[in-house]
């Protein structure tokens, strides 16, 4: 055993991670169908006006506003109907004084007309060739001007914009089929440990199914990156160095297990062979044996997560997610929080910032933490509370802030 000589605080770990992240520079063309949640890598300027023609914003009648100046329900103005214009149709008729054209929402305004009276303010005369107008319209009323939404030359998307459904809609509105976006960071994920077995098969003596590859993969996919799973590596320095080499082309490498100080925890030695340690050991619980390093001549960032599934996933939420999102150029994740009274007293190790999982039942936060090795500490929790390093007890009934998963 080689004990941790020192740990750094959570704040210091975050500082070093922030300093190490280099947002992705690679870009690629992405079809609009696949663009949700991606980040634009270039400004997009509209080549056309949207709408491309003046159009009616209502179902009603295209009129000359001056004709309707005195129109009231008691004394309607009568206009002769000269055309019916549906969407996708351009009228060949010119609306002249004393006439009007029936028009559908979205249909091009006919020549001559300068306003639309909505159908609710009209009635059709018995013969059907005359329309009674009950309300005065001013010029421009219920008309969408050409280019009113987007004018040719307008910037629709700025580089760095998150491609939300509405921004994808704006790109569709100007006729784009694709968009230049930053590439999703490629994240190599690899579990270490002689005991770690692939799910799907049967377990040999002393073996357990691999959990961390899947929890880490899920986190990576949920935060704008693509997960590249690798086969688990054995606990030898040679196997771990080979594993690092196999991940060399990734934008980020995430190992789990072997990051502690046991005789078989050799990730530290593999890092020494291939890179530079930035930190090893954080004063948090769970998740103390977490390492961060840069690997190879490219300085590829490397996370060495603890093997215990809850420690691994807890630190993935706390440290890996912010790093991933900065790498992918996504805005920071802001998890929801709620205040609740604590249902039972909790004691915490002093000098370690503790993340304690809780379940919410009837508005009360109940401790859900079993142990760092138990994935159900997380899978049966709704969120966690934080207990700072200088606090050792949280009393039953005290109000706590629960960060929801
Ligand atoms: P380690 O960090 O390698 O010392 O592992 C700590 C604990 O986590 C041990 O009980 C391991 O068997 C367990 N463990 C390590 N890796 C995994 C994994 N990928 N899935 C589930 N449990 C793991
Ligand atoms: Mg291990």
Short mmCIF file of C-alpha atoms and ligand atoms in Angstrom, two decimals:
data_model
loop_
_atom_site.label_atom_id
_atom_site.label_comp_id
_atom_site.label_asym_id
_atom_site.label_seq_id
_atom_site.Cartn_x
_atom_site.Cartn_y
_atom_site.Cartn_z
CA UNK A 1 0.00 0.00 0.00
CA UNK A 2 1.09 3.53 -0.78
CA UNK A 3 -1.01 5.91 1.29
CA UNK A 4 -2.27 9.20 -0.16
CA UNK A 5 0.37 11.69 0.87
CA UNK A 6 -2.09 14.53 0.39
CA UNK A 7 -5.47 15.41 -1.06
CA UNK A 8 -6.59 18.67 -2.58
CA UNK A 9 -9.85 20.44 -1.85
CA UNK A 10 -12.84 20.18 -4.16
CA UNK A 11 -12.44 23.87 -5.06
CA UNK A 12 -8.80 23.35 -6.00
CA UNK A 13 -9.71 20.30 -8.11
CA UNK A 14 -12.32 22.38 -9.94
CA UNK A 15 -9.81 25.17 -10.52
CA UNK A 16 -7.28 22.78 -12.02
CA UNK A 17 -9.91 21.18 -14.24
CA UNK A 18 -11.14 24.58 -15.47
CA UNK A 19 -7.57 25.52 -16.28
CA UNK A 20 -6.96 22.30 -18.19
CA UNK A 21 -9.99 22.21 -20.46
CA UNK A 22 -9.47 23.11 -24.11
CA UNK A 23 -12.81 23.45 -25.87
CA UNK A 24 -13.12 21.31 -28.98
CA UNK A 25 -11.95 23.00 -32.20
CA UNK A 26 -12.98 20.36 -34.76
CA UNK A 27 -16.11 21.16 -36.72
CA UNK A 28 -18.40 19.19 -39.00
CA UNK A 29 -21.54 19.58 -41.12
CA UNK A 30 -24.61 18.34 -39.32
CA UNK A 31 -28.03 17.80 -40.93
CA UNK A 32 -30.77 19.84 -39.28
CA UNK A 33 -32.46 16.55 -38.30
CA UNK A 34 -29.40 15.73 -36.19
CA UNK A 35 -28.57 19.22 -34.94
CA UNK A 36 -30.54 19.31 -31.68
CA UNK A 37 -28.24 20.04 -28.74
CA UNK A 38 -25.21 20.70 -30.95
CA UNK A 39 -23.22 23.94 -30.89
CA UNK A 40 -23.00 26.16 -34.00
CA UNK A 41 -19.42 26.63 -35.20
CA UNK A 42 -20.07 29.55 -37.56
CA UNK A 43 -22.40 32.51 -37.94
CA UNK A 44 -25.30 31.91 -40.31
CA UNK A 45 -26.64 34.85 -42.32
CA UNK A 46 -29.93 34.66 -44.14
CA UNK A 47 -29.76 34.74 -47.96
CA UNK A 48 -33.50 35.54 -48.20
CA UNK A 49 -36.39 37.42 -46.67
CA UNK A 50 -38.72 35.51 -44.35
CA UNK A 51 -41.54 35.61 -45.16
CA UNK A 52 -40.50 35.91 -48.82
CA UNK A 53 -43.68 37.86 -49.67
CA UNK A 54 -46.22 40.03 -47.83
CA UNK A 55 -48.87 37.68 -46.47
CA UNK A 56 -52.07 37.62 -44.52
CA UNK A 57 -51.78 36.90 -40.80
CA UNK A 58 -55.50 36.05 -40.56
CA UNK A 59 -58.28 34.26 -42.37
CA UNK A 60 -60.34 37.15 -43.70
CA UNK A 61 -60.53 39.69 -46.52
CA UNK A 62 -57.76 41.67 -48.20
CA UNK A 63 -58.96 45.26 -48.53
CA UNK A 64 -57.86 48.81 -49.16
CA UNK A 65 -57.83 50.27 -45.63
CA UNK A 66 -59.27 53.60 -46.77
CA UNK A 67 -62.42 51.78 -47.95
CA UNK A 68 -63.11 50.59 -44.39
CA UNK A 69 -62.61 53.92 -42.59
CA UNK A 70 -66.27 54.29 -41.61
CA UNK A 71 -67.13 50.61 -41.19
CA UNK A 72 -69.14 49.73 -38.06
CA UNK A 73 -71.39 46.85 -37.10
CA UNK A 74 -74.47 49.09 -37.36
CA UNK A 75 -73.34 50.64 -40.65
CA UNK A 76 -71.19 48.07 -42.46
CA UNK A 77 -69.13 48.91 -45.52
CA UNK A 78 -70.00 46.71 -48.51
CA UNK A 79 -67.17 45.54 -50.77
CA UNK A 80 -67.42 43.48 -53.94
CA UNK A 81 -65.63 40.11 -53.73
CA UNK A 82 -63.16 39.74 -56.65
CA UNK A 83 -61.08 36.65 -55.77
CA UNK A 84 -60.43 33.82 -53.29
CA UNK A 85 -56.73 33.34 -52.41
CA UNK A 86 -55.51 30.20 -50.68
CA UNK A 87 -51.97 29.50 -49.39
CA UNK A 88 -49.46 28.62 -52.08
CA UNK A 89 -51.43 30.67 -54.63
CA UNK A 90 -50.65 34.07 -56.09
CA UNK A 91 -53.68 36.10 -57.15
CA UNK A 92 -53.65 37.68 -60.59
CA UNK A 93 -56.34 40.14 -59.52
CA UNK A 94 -55.64 43.68 -58.29
CA UNK A 95 -57.84 44.85 -55.42
CA UNK A 96 -59.28 48.22 -56.35
CA UNK A 97 -61.42 50.72 -54.42
CA UNK A 98 -64.72 49.15 -53.42
CA UNK A 99 -63.48 45.56 -53.80
CA UNK A 100 -61.92 42.89 -51.62
CA UNK A 101 -60.48 39.36 -51.90
CA UNK A 102 -61.06 36.46 -49.53
CA UNK A 103 -57.66 35.39 -48.17
CA UNK A 104 -56.32 32.54 -45.99
CA UNK A 105 -53.70 32.90 -43.26
CA UNK A 106 -50.29 32.68 -44.95
CA UNK A 107 -51.53 33.44 -48.47
CA UNK A 108 -49.78 36.21 -50.45
CA UNK A 109 -51.46 39.57 -50.25
CA UNK A 110 -52.93 40.56 -53.64
CA UNK A 111 -51.80 43.69 -55.48
CA UNK A 112 -53.67 46.82 -54.40
CA UNK A 113 -54.67 45.58 -50.94
CA UNK A 114 -52.96 47.11 -47.89
CA UNK A 115 -54.85 45.51 -44.97
CA UNK A 116 -56.75 42.41 -43.93
CA UNK A 117 -60.04 42.38 -42.04
CA UNK A 118 -60.48 39.19 -40.09
CA UNK A 119 -63.41 36.99 -40.98
CA UNK A 120 -65.00 37.50 -37.53
CA UNK A 121 -65.47 41.19 -38.43
CA UNK A 122 -67.31 40.42 -41.67
CA UNK A 123 -70.41 38.78 -43.09
CA UNK A 124 -71.18 37.44 -46.55
CA UNK A 125 -74.20 39.03 -48.19
CA UNK A 126 -76.98 36.75 -49.37
CA UNK A 127 -75.79 36.71 -52.96
CA UNK A 128 -72.22 35.88 -51.95
CA UNK A 129 -70.62 38.48 -54.19
CA UNK A 130 -70.61 41.17 -51.55
CA UNK A 131 -68.89 41.25 -48.18
CA UNK A 132 -70.03 43.35 -45.25
CA UNK A 133 -67.15 44.82 -43.26
CA UNK A 134 -67.93 45.66 -39.61
CA UNK A 135 -64.61 47.13 -38.45
CA UNK A 136 -62.22 49.75 -39.80
CA UNK A 137 -58.70 48.56 -40.67
CA UNK A 138 -55.59 50.68 -40.84
CA UNK A 139 -52.93 50.13 -43.50
CA UNK A 140 -50.75 47.14 -42.62
CA UNK A 141 -53.38 45.61 -40.35
CA UNK A 142 -53.04 41.76 -40.08
CA UNK A 143 -50.32 41.73 -42.71
CA UNK A 144 -46.92 40.07 -42.31
CA UNK A 145 -44.54 42.27 -44.29
CA UNK A 146 -41.97 40.65 -46.55
CA UNK A 147 -38.82 40.08 -44.46
CA UNK A 148 -40.65 41.00 -41.25
CA UNK A 149 -39.40 37.86 -39.45
CA UNK A 150 -35.93 37.66 -40.98
CA UNK A 151 -34.51 40.09 -43.55
CA UNK A 152 -31.93 39.00 -46.12
CA UNK A 153 -28.51 39.62 -44.51
CA UNK A 154 -29.75 39.18 -40.94
CA UNK A 155 -27.65 36.94 -38.69
CA UNK A 156 -29.84 34.02 -37.70
CA UNK A 157 -27.30 32.02 -35.68
CA UNK A 158 -24.05 33.11 -34.03
CA UNK A 159 -21.05 30.84 -33.66
CA UNK A 160 -21.25 29.26 -30.21
CA UNK A 161 -25.06 29.22 -30.11
CA UNK A 162 -26.62 26.09 -28.71
CA UNK A 163 -28.85 24.64 -31.42
CA UNK A 164 -32.20 24.60 -29.67
CA UNK A 165 -35.41 23.55 -31.45
CA UNK A 166 -36.26 27.20 -32.16
CA UNK A 167 -32.83 27.97 -33.66
CA UNK A 168 -33.11 24.85 -35.82
CA UNK A 169 -36.48 26.30 -36.87
CA UNK A 170 -34.84 29.59 -37.84
CA UNK A 171 -32.33 27.69 -39.99
CA UNK A 172 -35.17 25.76 -41.62
CA UNK A 173 -37.01 29.03 -42.27
CA UNK A 174 -34.14 30.30 -44.42
CA UNK A 175 -33.95 27.05 -46.35
CA UNK A 176 -30.90 25.45 -44.77
CA UNK A 177 -30.60 21.66 -44.68
CA UNK A 178 -27.46 21.53 -42.56
CA UNK A 179 -25.32 23.60 -40.21
CA UNK A 180 -21.64 23.80 -39.31
CA UNK A 181 -21.30 22.55 -35.72
CA UNK A 182 -18.50 21.76 -33.32
CA UNK A 183 -17.72 18.05 -33.33
CA UNK A 184 -18.88 16.05 -30.35
CA UNK A 185 -15.84 15.26 -28.22
CA UNK A 186 -14.91 11.58 -28.47
CA UNK A 187 -14.55 10.12 -25.01
CA UNK A 188 -12.78 6.79 -24.50
CA UNK A 189 -14.21 4.89 -21.52
CA UNK A 190 -12.40 1.97 -19.99
CA UNK A 191 -12.83 -0.04 -16.79
CA UNK A 192 -9.82 -1.55 -15.07
CA UNK A 193 -9.67 -4.55 -12.77
CA UNK A 194 -9.06 -8.30 -13.02
CA UNK A 195 -12.50 -8.88 -11.49
CA UNK A 196 -14.47 -6.77 -13.98
CA UNK A 197 -16.57 -8.84 -16.40
CA UNK A 198 -18.71 -7.94 -19.41
CA UNK A 199 -22.45 -8.04 -18.77
CA UNK A 200 -24.23 -10.69 -20.80
CA UNK A 201 -21.97 -13.60 -19.88
CA UNK A 202 -21.74 -15.54 -16.65
CA UNK A 203 -19.49 -14.51 -13.79
CA UNK A 204 -16.34 -16.45 -12.95
CA UNK A 205 -15.19 -16.81 -9.34
CA UNK A 206 -14.54 -13.43 -7.74
CA UNK A 207 -15.89 -11.52 -10.74
CA UNK A 208 -18.46 -8.71 -10.89
CA UNK A 209 -20.28 -7.16 -13.83
CA UNK A 210 -18.89 -3.92 -15.20
CA UNK A 211 -21.02 -1.02 -13.96
CA UNK A 212 -18.83 2.02 -14.49
CA UNK A 213 -18.45 1.69 -18.24
CA UNK A 214 -22.22 2.06 -18.51
CA UNK A 215 -22.77 4.83 -15.97
CA UNK A 216 -19.89 6.83 -17.46
CA UNK A 217 -21.15 6.15 -20.99
CA UNK A 218 -24.59 7.42 -20.03
CA UNK A 219 -23.13 10.60 -18.52
CA UNK A 220 -20.95 11.23 -21.56
CA UNK A 221 -23.86 10.79 -24.01
CA UNK A 222 -26.13 13.00 -21.91
CA UNK A 223 -23.67 15.90 -21.95
CA UNK A 224 -22.82 16.45 -25.58
CA UNK A 225 -20.06 13.94 -26.20
CA UNK A 226 -19.86 10.51 -27.81
CA UNK A 227 -18.80 7.58 -25.70
CA UNK A 228 -16.29 5.10 -27.10
CA UNK A 229 -16.32 2.07 -24.82
CA UNK A 230 -13.22 -0.12 -24.59
CA UNK A 231 -12.80 -3.61 -23.16
CA UNK A 232 -11.81 -3.75 -19.49
CA UNK A 233 -8.06 -3.84 -18.77
CA UNK A 234 -6.23 -6.13 -16.35
CA UNK A 235 -4.37 -4.81 -13.31
CA UNK A 236 -0.85 -4.74 -14.69
CA UNK A 237 1.15 -1.66 -15.60
CA UNK A 238 1.75 -3.09 -19.08
CA UNK A 239 -1.98 -3.71 -19.67
CA UNK A 240 -2.86 -0.23 -18.44
CA UNK A 241 -0.21 1.44 -20.58
CA UNK A 242 -1.51 -0.52 -23.58
CA UNK A 243 -5.03 0.60 -22.65
CA UNK A 244 -3.91 4.24 -22.55
CA UNK A 245 -2.27 3.82 -25.96
CA UNK A 246 -5.47 2.29 -27.35
CA UNK A 247 -7.34 5.43 -26.26
CA UNK A 248 -4.75 7.84 -27.64
CA UNK A 249 -6.90 9.34 -30.41
CA UNK A 250 -9.79 10.29 -28.12
CA UNK A 251 -10.44 13.89 -27.01
CA UNK A 252 -10.82 12.71 -23.42
CA UNK A 253 -9.97 9.45 -21.68
CA UNK A 254 -11.92 8.20 -18.67
CA UNK A 255 -10.72 5.13 -16.76
CA UNK A 256 -12.34 3.73 -13.67
CA UNK A 257 -10.83 1.62 -10.93
CA UNK A 258 -7.20 1.22 -9.96
CA UNK A 259 -6.92 4.85 -8.98
CA UNK A 260 -6.58 4.26 -5.25
CA UNK A 261 -3.47 3.30 -3.33
CA UNK A 262 -3.74 -0.49 -3.13
CA UNK A 263 -0.94 -2.66 -4.52
CA UNK A 264 -3.00 -3.37 -7.61
CA UNK A 265 -4.00 0.24 -8.14
CA UNK A 266 -1.61 0.88 -10.93
CA UNK A 267 -3.26 3.66 -12.90
CA UNK A 268 -0.82 6.06 -11.25
CA UNK A 269 2.10 4.09 -12.66
CA UNK A 270 0.55 3.99 -16.12
CA UNK A 271 0.12 7.78 -16.00
CA UNK A 272 3.73 8.17 -14.95
CA UNK A 273 4.71 6.18 -18.06
CA UNK A 274 2.59 8.15 -20.51
CA UNK A 275 1.70 11.56 -19.09
CA UNK A 276 1.68 14.08 -16.31
CA UNK A 277 -0.43 13.94 -13.15
CA UNK A 278 -2.40 17.14 -12.43
CA UNK A 279 -3.92 15.84 -9.19
CA UNK A 280 -4.52 12.57 -7.39
CA UNK A 281 -6.79 12.49 -4.36
CA UNK A 282 -9.59 14.95 -3.57
CA UNK A 283 -11.01 15.69 -0.11
CA UNK A 284 -14.51 14.56 -1.08
CA UNK A 285 -16.65 11.64 0.04
CA UNK A 286 -17.40 9.51 -1.82
CA UNK A 287 -14.77 9.73 -4.52
CA UNK A 288 -11.47 10.57 -2.85
CA UNK A 289 -9.27 8.39 -5.11
CA UNK A 290 -9.83 10.43 -8.26
CA UNK A 291 -6.95 11.35 -10.54
CA UNK A 292 -6.65 13.84 -13.36
CA UNK A 293 -3.73 13.87 -15.78
CA UNK A 294 -2.69 14.80 -19.28
CA UNK A 295 -1.52 12.01 -21.56
CA UNK A 296 0.93 11.89 -24.45
CA UNK A 297 2.36 14.64 -26.61
CA UNK A 298 -1.14 15.99 -27.30
CA UNK A 299 -1.82 16.42 -23.59
CA UNK A 300 -5.08 14.51 -23.87
CA UNK A 301 -7.05 15.01 -20.65
CA UNK A 302 -7.45 11.88 -18.53
CA UNK A 303 -9.79 11.16 -15.63
CA UNK A 304 -8.96 8.24 -13.33
CA UNK A 305 -12.27 7.63 -11.56
CA UNK A 306 -12.64 5.48 -8.45
CA UNK A 307 -13.79 1.90 -9.03
CA UNK A 308 -16.60 1.96 -6.49
CA UNK A 309 -19.67 2.54 -8.65
CA UNK A 310 -21.22 5.25 -6.47
CA UNK A 311 -17.91 7.06 -6.01
CA UNK A 312 -17.33 6.89 -9.73
CA UNK A 313 -20.75 8.21 -10.72
CA UNK A 314 -20.86 10.83 -7.97
CA UNK A 315 -17.58 12.33 -9.18
CA UNK A 316 -18.77 12.01 -12.74
CA UNK A 317 -21.67 14.34 -11.88
CA UNK A 318 -19.52 16.71 -9.87
CA UNK A 319 -16.30 16.88 -11.88
CA UNK A 320 -16.66 15.13 -15.22
CA UNK A 321 -19.93 16.77 -16.33
CA UNK A 322 -18.61 20.38 -16.08
CA UNK A 323 -15.41 19.35 -17.85
CA UNK A 324 -17.30 17.53 -20.62
CA UNK A 325 -19.64 20.44 -21.22
CA UNK A 326 -16.79 22.93 -21.43
CA UNK A 327 -14.99 20.57 -23.81
CA UNK A 328 -18.13 20.33 -25.97
CA UNK A 329 -18.70 24.14 -25.71
CA UNK A 330 -22.08 23.57 -24.06
CA UNK A 331 -23.39 26.03 -21.46
CA UNK A 332 -22.90 24.91 -17.84
CA UNK A 333 -25.42 22.44 -16.52
CA UNK A 334 -27.65 23.96 -13.84
CA UNK A 335 -29.33 21.12 -11.94
CA UNK A 336 -32.56 21.91 -10.13
CA UNK A 337 -32.50 22.22 -6.35
CA UNK A 338 -35.24 22.03 -3.72
CA UNK A 339 -35.25 22.86 0.00
CA UNK A 340 -36.51 20.16 2.33
CA UNK A 341 -36.25 19.23 6.00
CA UNK A 342 -33.85 16.37 6.71
CA UNK A 343 -35.67 13.25 7.94
CA UNK A 344 -32.78 11.78 9.94
CA UNK A 345 -29.54 13.04 11.49
CA UNK A 346 -26.43 12.54 9.30
CA UNK A 347 -22.82 12.51 10.46
CA UNK A 348 -20.05 13.30 8.01
CA UNK A 349 -16.28 12.86 7.98
CA UNK A 350 -14.58 16.10 8.89
CA UNK A 351 -12.11 17.53 6.36
CA UNK A 352 -13.96 15.94 3.43
CA UNK A 353 -16.67 17.64 1.42
CA UNK A 354 -19.44 15.08 1.48
CA UNK A 355 -22.08 14.39 -1.16
CA UNK A 356 -24.85 12.53 0.61
CA UNK A 357 -27.64 11.00 -1.46
CA UNK A 358 -31.25 11.42 -0.33
CA UNK A 359 -34.71 10.32 -1.35
CA UNK A 360 -37.60 12.81 -1.25
CA UNK A 361 -40.70 11.40 0.40
CA UNK A 362 -43.66 13.67 1.22
CA UNK A 363 -41.40 16.70 1.07
CA UNK A 364 -38.84 15.23 3.48
CA UNK A 365 -35.23 14.38 2.53
CA UNK A 366 -34.43 10.85 3.72
CA UNK A 367 -30.83 9.55 3.69
CA UNK A 368 -30.34 7.12 0.78
CA UNK A 369 -26.60 6.57 1.02
CA UNK A 370 -25.62 2.94 1.72
CA UNK A 371 -21.96 2.72 0.75
CA UNK A 372 -19.59 3.92 -1.96
CA UNK A 373 -19.63 0.47 -3.53
CA UNK A 374 -23.41 0.28 -3.77
CA UNK A 375 -24.89 1.61 -6.99
CA UNK A 376 -28.29 1.73 -5.23
CA UNK A 377 -26.92 4.56 -3.09
CA UNK A 378 -27.56 6.54 -6.25
CA UNK A 379 -30.10 4.60 -8.25
CA UNK A 380 -32.63 4.78 -5.41
CA UNK A 381 -31.96 8.43 -4.61
CA UNK A 382 -33.57 11.57 -6.01
CA UNK A 383 -30.63 13.87 -5.40
CA UNK A 384 -27.92 14.73 -2.94
CA UNK A 385 -27.12 17.22 -0.24
CA UNK A 386 -23.65 18.67 0.28
CA UNK A 387 -21.97 18.76 3.66
CA UNK A 388 -18.94 21.08 3.64
CA UNK A 389 -15.57 19.85 4.87
CA UNK A 390 -15.80 21.85 8.12
CA UNK A 391 -19.19 20.41 9.16
CA UNK A 392 -19.58 17.01 10.82
CA UNK A 393 -23.29 16.76 11.62
CA UNK A 394 -26.55 17.72 9.96
CA UNK A 395 -29.39 17.53 12.48
CA UNK A 396 -32.74 15.90 11.85
CA UNK A 397 -35.31 18.52 10.88
CA UNK A 398 -32.79 21.06 9.64
CA UNK A 399 -33.51 22.55 6.23
CA UNK A 400 -31.22 21.19 3.49
CA UNK A 401 -30.73 21.99 -0.21
CA UNK A 402 -31.24 18.92 -2.36
CA UNK A 403 -29.65 18.98 -5.82
CA UNK A 404 -31.83 16.79 -8.02
CA UNK A 405 -30.38 14.30 -10.49
P1 LIG B 1 -10.68 -0.01 -7.24
O1 LIG B 1 -10.95 1.45 -7.37
O2 LIG B 1 -10.13 -0.61 -8.48
O3 LIG B 1 -9.86 -0.30 -6.04
O4 LIG B 1 -12.09 -0.69 -7.01
C1 LIG B 1 -12.88 -0.40 -5.90
C2 LIG B 1 -14.11 -1.26 -5.89
O5 LIG B 1 -14.90 -1.00 -7.03
C3 LIG B 1 -13.84 -2.75 -5.94
O6 LIG B 1 -14.80 -3.41 -5.14
C4 LIG B 1 -14.04 -3.09 -7.39
O7 LIG B 1 -14.37 -4.46 -7.60
C5 LIG B 1 -15.17 -2.19 -7.76
N1 LIG B 1 -15.14 -1.86 -9.18
C6 LIG B 1 -14.08 -1.44 -9.88
N2 LIG B 1 -14.38 -1.24 -11.14
C7 LIG B 1 -15.68 -1.53 -11.28
C8 LIG B 1 -16.59 -1.50 -12.37
N3 LIG B 1 -16.21 -1.14 -13.60
N4 LIG B 1 -17.86 -1.86 -12.13
C9 LIG B 1 -18.27 -2.22 -10.90
N5 LIG B 1 -17.48 -2.24 -9.83
C10 LIG B 1 -16.19 -1.92 -10.01
MG1 LIG B 2 -9.43 -2.29 -9.16
#
